[in-house]
Short mmCIF file of C-alpha atoms in Angstrom, two decimals:
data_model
loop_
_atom_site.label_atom_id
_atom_site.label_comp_id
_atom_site.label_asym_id
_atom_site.label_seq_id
_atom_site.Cartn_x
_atom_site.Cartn_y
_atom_site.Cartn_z
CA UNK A 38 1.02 4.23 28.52
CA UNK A 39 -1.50 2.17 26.80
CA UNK A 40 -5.18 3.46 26.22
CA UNK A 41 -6.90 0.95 24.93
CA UNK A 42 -7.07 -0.22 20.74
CA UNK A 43 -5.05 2.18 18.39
CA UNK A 44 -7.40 2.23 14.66
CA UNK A 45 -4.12 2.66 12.75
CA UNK A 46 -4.91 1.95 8.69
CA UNK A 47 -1.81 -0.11 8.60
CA UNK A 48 2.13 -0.30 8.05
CA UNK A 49 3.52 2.21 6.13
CA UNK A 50 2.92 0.37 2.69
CA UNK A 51 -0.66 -0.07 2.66
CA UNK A 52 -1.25 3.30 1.16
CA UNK A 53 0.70 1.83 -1.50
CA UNK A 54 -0.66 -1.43 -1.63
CA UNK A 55 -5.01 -1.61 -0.70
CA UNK A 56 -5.39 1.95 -0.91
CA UNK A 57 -4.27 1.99 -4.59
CA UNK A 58 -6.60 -1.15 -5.84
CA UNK A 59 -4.46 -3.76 -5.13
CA UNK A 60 -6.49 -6.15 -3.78
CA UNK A 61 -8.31 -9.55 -4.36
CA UNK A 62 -12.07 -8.20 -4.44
CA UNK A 63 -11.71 -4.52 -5.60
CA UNK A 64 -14.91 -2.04 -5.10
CA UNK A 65 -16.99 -1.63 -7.80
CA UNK A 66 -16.79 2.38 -7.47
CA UNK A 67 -13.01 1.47 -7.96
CA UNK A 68 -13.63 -0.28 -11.27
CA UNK A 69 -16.17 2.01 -12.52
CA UNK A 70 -13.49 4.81 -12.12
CA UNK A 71 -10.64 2.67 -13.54
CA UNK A 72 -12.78 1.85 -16.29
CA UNK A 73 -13.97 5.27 -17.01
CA UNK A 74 -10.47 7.13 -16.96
CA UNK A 75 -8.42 4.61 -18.91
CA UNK A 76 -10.97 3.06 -21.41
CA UNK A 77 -11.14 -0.42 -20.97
CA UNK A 78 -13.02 -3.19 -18.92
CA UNK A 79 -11.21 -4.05 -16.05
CA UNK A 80 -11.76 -7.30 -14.79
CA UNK A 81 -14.79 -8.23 -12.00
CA UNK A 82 -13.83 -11.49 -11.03
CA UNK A 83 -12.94 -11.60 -7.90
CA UNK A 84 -8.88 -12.61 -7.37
CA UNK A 85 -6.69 -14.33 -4.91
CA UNK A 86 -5.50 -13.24 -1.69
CA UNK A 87 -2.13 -15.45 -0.32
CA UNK A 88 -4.05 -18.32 1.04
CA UNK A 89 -6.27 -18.83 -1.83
CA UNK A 90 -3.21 -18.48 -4.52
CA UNK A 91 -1.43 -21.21 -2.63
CA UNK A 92 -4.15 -23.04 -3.36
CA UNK A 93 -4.58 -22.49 -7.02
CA UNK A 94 -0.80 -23.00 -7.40
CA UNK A 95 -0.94 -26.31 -6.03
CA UNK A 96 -3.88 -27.36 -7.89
CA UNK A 97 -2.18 -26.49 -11.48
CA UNK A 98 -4.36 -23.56 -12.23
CA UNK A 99 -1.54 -20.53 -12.49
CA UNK A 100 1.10 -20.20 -14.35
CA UNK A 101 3.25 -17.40 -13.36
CA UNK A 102 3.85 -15.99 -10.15
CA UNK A 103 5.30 -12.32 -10.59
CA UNK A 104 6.15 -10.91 -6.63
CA UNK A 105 6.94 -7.59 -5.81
CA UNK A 106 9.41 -7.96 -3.26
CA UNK A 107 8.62 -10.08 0.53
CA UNK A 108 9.67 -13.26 1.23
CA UNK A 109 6.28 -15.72 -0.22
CA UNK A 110 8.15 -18.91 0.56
CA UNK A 111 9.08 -18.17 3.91
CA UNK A 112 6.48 -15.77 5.01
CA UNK A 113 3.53 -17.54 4.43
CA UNK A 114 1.63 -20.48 6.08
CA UNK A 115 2.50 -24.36 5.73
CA UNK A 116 5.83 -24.14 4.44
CA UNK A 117 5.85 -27.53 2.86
CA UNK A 118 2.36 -27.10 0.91
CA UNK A 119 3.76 -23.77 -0.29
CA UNK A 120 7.17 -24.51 -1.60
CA UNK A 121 5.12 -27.63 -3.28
CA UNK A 122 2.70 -25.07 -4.56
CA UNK A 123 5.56 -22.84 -5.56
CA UNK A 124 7.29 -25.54 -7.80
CA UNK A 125 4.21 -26.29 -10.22
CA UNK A 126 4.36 -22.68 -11.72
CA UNK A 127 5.67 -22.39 -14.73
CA UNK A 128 7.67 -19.04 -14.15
CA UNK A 129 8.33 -17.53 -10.66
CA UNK A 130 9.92 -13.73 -10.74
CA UNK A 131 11.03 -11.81 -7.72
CA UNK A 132 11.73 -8.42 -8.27
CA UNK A 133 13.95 -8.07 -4.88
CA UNK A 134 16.44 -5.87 -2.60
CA UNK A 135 18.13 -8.62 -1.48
CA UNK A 136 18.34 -12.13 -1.71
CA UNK A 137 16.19 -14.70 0.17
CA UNK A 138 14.80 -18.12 0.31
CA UNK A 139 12.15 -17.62 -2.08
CA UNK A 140 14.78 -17.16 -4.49
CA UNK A 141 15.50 -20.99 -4.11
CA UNK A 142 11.90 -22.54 -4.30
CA UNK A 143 10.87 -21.47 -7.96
CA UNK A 144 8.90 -22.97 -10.69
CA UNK A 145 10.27 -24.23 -14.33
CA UNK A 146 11.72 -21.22 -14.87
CA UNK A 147 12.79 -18.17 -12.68
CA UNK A 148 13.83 -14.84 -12.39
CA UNK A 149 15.08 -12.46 -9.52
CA UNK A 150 14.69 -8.80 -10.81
CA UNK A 151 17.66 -6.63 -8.57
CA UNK A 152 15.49 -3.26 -7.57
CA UNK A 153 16.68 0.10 -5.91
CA UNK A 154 15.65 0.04 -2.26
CA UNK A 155 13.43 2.90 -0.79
CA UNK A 156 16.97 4.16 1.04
CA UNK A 157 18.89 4.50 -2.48
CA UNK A 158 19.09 7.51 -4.61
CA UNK A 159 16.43 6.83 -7.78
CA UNK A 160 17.55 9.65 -10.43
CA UNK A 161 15.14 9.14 -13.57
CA UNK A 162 15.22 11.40 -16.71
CA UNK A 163 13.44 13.74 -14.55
CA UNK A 164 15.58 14.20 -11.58
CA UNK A 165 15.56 12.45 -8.27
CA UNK A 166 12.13 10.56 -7.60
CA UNK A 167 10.76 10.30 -4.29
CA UNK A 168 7.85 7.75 -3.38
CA UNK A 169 5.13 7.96 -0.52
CA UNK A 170 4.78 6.57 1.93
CA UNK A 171 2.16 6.30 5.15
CA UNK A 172 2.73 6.45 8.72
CA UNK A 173 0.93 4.84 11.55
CA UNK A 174 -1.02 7.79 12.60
CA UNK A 175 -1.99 7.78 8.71
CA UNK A 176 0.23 10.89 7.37
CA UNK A 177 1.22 10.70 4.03
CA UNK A 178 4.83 11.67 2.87
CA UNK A 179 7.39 11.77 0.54
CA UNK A 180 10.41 9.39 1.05
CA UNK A 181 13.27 10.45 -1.06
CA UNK A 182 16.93 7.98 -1.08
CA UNK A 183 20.19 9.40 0.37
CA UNK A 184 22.32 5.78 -0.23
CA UNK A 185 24.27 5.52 -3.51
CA UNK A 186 22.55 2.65 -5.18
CA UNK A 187 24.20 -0.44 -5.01
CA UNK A 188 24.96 -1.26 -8.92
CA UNK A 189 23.98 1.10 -11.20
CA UNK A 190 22.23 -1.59 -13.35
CA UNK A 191 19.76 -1.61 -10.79
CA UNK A 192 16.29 -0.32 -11.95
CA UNK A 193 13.46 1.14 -9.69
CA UNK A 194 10.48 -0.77 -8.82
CA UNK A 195 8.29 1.74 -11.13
CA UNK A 196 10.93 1.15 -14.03
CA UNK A 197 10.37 -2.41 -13.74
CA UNK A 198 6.70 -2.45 -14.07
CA UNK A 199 6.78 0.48 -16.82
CA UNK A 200 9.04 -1.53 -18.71
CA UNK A 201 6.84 -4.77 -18.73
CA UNK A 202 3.57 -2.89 -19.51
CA UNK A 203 5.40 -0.98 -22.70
CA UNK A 204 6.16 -4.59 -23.82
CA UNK A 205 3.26 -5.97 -22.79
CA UNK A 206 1.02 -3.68 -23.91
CA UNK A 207 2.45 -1.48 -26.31
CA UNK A 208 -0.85 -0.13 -27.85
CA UNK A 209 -2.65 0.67 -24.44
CA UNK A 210 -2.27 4.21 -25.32
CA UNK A 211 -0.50 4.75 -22.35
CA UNK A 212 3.07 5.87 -22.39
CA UNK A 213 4.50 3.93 -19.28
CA UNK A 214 7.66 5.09 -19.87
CA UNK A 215 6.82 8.80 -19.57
CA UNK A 216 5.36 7.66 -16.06
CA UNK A 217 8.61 6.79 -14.72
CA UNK A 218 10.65 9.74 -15.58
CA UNK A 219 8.22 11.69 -12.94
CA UNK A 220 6.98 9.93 -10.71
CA UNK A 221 4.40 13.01 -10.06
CA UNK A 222 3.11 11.79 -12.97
CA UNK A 223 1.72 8.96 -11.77
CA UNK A 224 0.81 10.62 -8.42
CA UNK A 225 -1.44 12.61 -11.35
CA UNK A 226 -2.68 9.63 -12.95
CA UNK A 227 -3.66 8.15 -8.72
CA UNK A 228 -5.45 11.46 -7.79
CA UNK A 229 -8.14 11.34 -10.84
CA UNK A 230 -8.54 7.67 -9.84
CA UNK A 231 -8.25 6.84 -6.36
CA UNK A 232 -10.92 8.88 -3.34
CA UNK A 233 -8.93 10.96 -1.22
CA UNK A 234 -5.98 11.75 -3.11
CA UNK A 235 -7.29 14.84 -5.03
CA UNK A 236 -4.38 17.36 -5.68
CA UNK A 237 -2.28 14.09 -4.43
CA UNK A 238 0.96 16.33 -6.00
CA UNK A 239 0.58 19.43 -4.33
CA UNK A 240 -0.89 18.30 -0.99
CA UNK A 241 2.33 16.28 -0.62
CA UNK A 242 4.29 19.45 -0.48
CA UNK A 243 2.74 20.18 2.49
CA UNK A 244 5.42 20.32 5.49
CA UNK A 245 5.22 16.51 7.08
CA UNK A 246 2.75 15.68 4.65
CA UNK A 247 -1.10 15.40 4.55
CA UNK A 248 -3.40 13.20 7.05
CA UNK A 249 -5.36 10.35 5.15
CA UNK A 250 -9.11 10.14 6.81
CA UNK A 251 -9.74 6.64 9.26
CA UNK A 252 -12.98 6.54 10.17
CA UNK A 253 -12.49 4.32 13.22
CA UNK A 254 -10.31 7.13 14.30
CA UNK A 255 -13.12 9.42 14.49
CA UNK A 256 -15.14 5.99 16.18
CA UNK A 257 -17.37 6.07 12.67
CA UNK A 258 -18.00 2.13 12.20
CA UNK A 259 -18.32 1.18 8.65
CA UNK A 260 -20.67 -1.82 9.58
CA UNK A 261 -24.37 -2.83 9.00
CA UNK A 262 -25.06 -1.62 12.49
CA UNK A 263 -23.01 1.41 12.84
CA UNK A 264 -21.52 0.23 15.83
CA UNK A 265 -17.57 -1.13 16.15
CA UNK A 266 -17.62 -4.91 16.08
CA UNK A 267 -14.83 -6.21 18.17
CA UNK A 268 -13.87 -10.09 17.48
CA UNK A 269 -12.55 -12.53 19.73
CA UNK A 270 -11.63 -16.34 18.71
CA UNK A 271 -10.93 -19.38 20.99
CA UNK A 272 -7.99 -20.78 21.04
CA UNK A 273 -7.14 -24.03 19.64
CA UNK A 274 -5.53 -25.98 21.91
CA UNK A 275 -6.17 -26.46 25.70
CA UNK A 276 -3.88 -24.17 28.22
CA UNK A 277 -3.04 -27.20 29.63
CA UNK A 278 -1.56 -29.35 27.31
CA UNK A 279 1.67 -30.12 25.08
CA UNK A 280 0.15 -27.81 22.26
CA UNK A 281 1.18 -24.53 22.69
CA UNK A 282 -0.11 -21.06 21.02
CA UNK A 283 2.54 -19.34 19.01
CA UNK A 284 2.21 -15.63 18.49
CA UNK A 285 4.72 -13.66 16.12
CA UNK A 286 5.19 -10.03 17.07
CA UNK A 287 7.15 -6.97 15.43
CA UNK A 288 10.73 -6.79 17.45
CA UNK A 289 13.15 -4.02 16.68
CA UNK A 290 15.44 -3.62 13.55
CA UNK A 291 13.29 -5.97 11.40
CA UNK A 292 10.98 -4.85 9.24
CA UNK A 293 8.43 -8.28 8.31
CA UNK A 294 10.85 -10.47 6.42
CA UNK A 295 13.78 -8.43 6.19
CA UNK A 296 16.37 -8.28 8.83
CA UNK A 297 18.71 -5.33 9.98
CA UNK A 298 20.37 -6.17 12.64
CA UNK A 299 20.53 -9.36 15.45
CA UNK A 300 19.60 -6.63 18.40
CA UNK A 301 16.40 -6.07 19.69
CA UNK A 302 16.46 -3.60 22.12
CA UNK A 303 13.17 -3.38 22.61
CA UNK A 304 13.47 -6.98 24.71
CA UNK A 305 17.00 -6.98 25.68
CA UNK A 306 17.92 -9.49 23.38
CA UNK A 307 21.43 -9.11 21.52
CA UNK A 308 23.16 -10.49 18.36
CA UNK A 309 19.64 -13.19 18.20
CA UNK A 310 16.77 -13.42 16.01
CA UNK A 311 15.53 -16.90 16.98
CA UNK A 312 13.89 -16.23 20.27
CA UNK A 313 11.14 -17.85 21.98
CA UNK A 314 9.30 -16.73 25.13
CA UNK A 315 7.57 -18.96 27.33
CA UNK A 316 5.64 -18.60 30.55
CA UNK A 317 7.51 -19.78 33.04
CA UNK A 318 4.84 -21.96 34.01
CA UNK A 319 5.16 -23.87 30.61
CA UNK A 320 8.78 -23.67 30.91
CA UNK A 321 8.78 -26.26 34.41
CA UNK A 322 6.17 -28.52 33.06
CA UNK A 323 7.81 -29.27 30.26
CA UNK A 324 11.24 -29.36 31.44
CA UNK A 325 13.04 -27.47 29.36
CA UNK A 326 15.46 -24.74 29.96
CA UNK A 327 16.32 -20.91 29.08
CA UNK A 328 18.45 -20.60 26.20
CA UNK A 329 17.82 -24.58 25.02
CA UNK A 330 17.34 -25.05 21.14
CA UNK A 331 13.54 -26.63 20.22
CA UNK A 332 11.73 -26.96 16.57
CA UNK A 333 8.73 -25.80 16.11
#
């Protein structure tokens, strides 16, 4: 029964992702604390987020594009600007479960790095890892593989990106490698860095793991005003005519780019992934049929 908005944080990745610094325009408080616990002056130019580093990859101005798993090519907006963009890099590098089309609109040079997925057992020096992850009601919890992993050449996200900092930047003072044979170790090196993970090891023993705070949850609105600003925009085109609004939504057994199965049950559809809906309305005045094929 629906009650209104729902202030979740986010999918189950963006406790990995924003929560951990990884973002175009980073906090000062962040970098202050970065700065202060590893010894060095991180960066304070703001970055790019997707939009602007199409852009700057179609204008000449980077060099490598290094992405940690997704689908850039075919997930992000104006395909042909993007796979242009895409092809004046110098080096493109997926690290990747699977294969997709991104894997076929590179730069000069390319790489696809084959990772363990979040379902596969990842046995380090140190055991069995486990990684965290966040649900929608903004619990935090271990995830731990069951799946043997598909090759056993295949290295773990975290062994990747150890293995290119200890090349990279072998006299950081930092032993990345350590890191990856306990991954608690780097759940160590988070909680002196990050607000709100304090005791980020121990808390996650907690049965069904530990609640992240969300203000808007608690209706406390981070704004000038100190009220919840709610945002509506126009739409583009007219109801009326030949331009149509498209609207993507999440449909069961796919998970953003990556597809599990053709079924979703959710809408009744089976063994399809290429769907459209249409009001029926727009479906007579344009004379078209169910089940025909358009483009988009």
């Amino acid at each position: 029964i629906g009650a209104g908005p729902c202030p979740v944080r986010g999918h189950s990745n963006v406790q990995g992702d924003r929560t951990m610094g990884i973002y175009e325009k980073p906090g000062a408080a962040f970098l202050d604390k970065l700065q202060a616990t590893y010894g060095f002056e991180p960066p304070r130019r703001e970055g790019h987020d997707v939009v602007g580093a199409i852009g700057a990859m179609a204008r000449g101005e980077v060099d490598v594009l290094f992405a940690l798993g997704g689908n850039f090519a075919a997930a992000t907006p104006d395909t042909a600007l993007t796979h242009a963009a895409l092809r004046r890099c110098r080096l493109t590098a997926h690290v990747s479960t699977k294969l997709n089309r991104s894997h076929l609109v590179h730069g000069e040079q390319a790489l696809i790095l084959p990772c363990l997925g979040r379902t596969e057992i990842d046995r380090q020096a140190g055991g069995v890892q486990g990684v965290t992850v966040e649900d929608s009601m903004s619990m935090v919890h271990i995830s731990i593989g069951i799946n043997p992993p598909a090759s056993p050449q295949l290295l773990s996200e975290p062994a990747i990106v150890a293995r290119m900092a200890a090349a990279t930047l072998p006299d950081s003072g930092i032993d990345w490698l350590s890191l990856v044979e306990d991954y608690g170790r780097i759940r160590e090196q988070i909680a002196q860095v990050i607000g709100g993970f304090e005791n980020f090891e121990q808390r996650l023993r907690t049965p069904g793991g530990f609640h992240l705070r969300n203000p808007a949850r608690e209706r406390e609105w981070l704004t000038e005003g100190g009220r919840a600003r709610l945002i509506a925009h126009p739409l583009a085109a007219e109801p009326a005519s030949d331009c149509l609004q498209l609207m993507t939504v999440r449909s069961h057994d796919q998970y953003n780019t990556t597809v599990y199965g053709n079924d979703d049950r959710y809408r009744g559809i089976r063994n399809e992934r290429r769907p459209l809906f249409i009001c029926a309305a727009d479906l007579q005045r344009l004379g078209l049929r169910a089940g025909e094929r358009v483009d988009l």
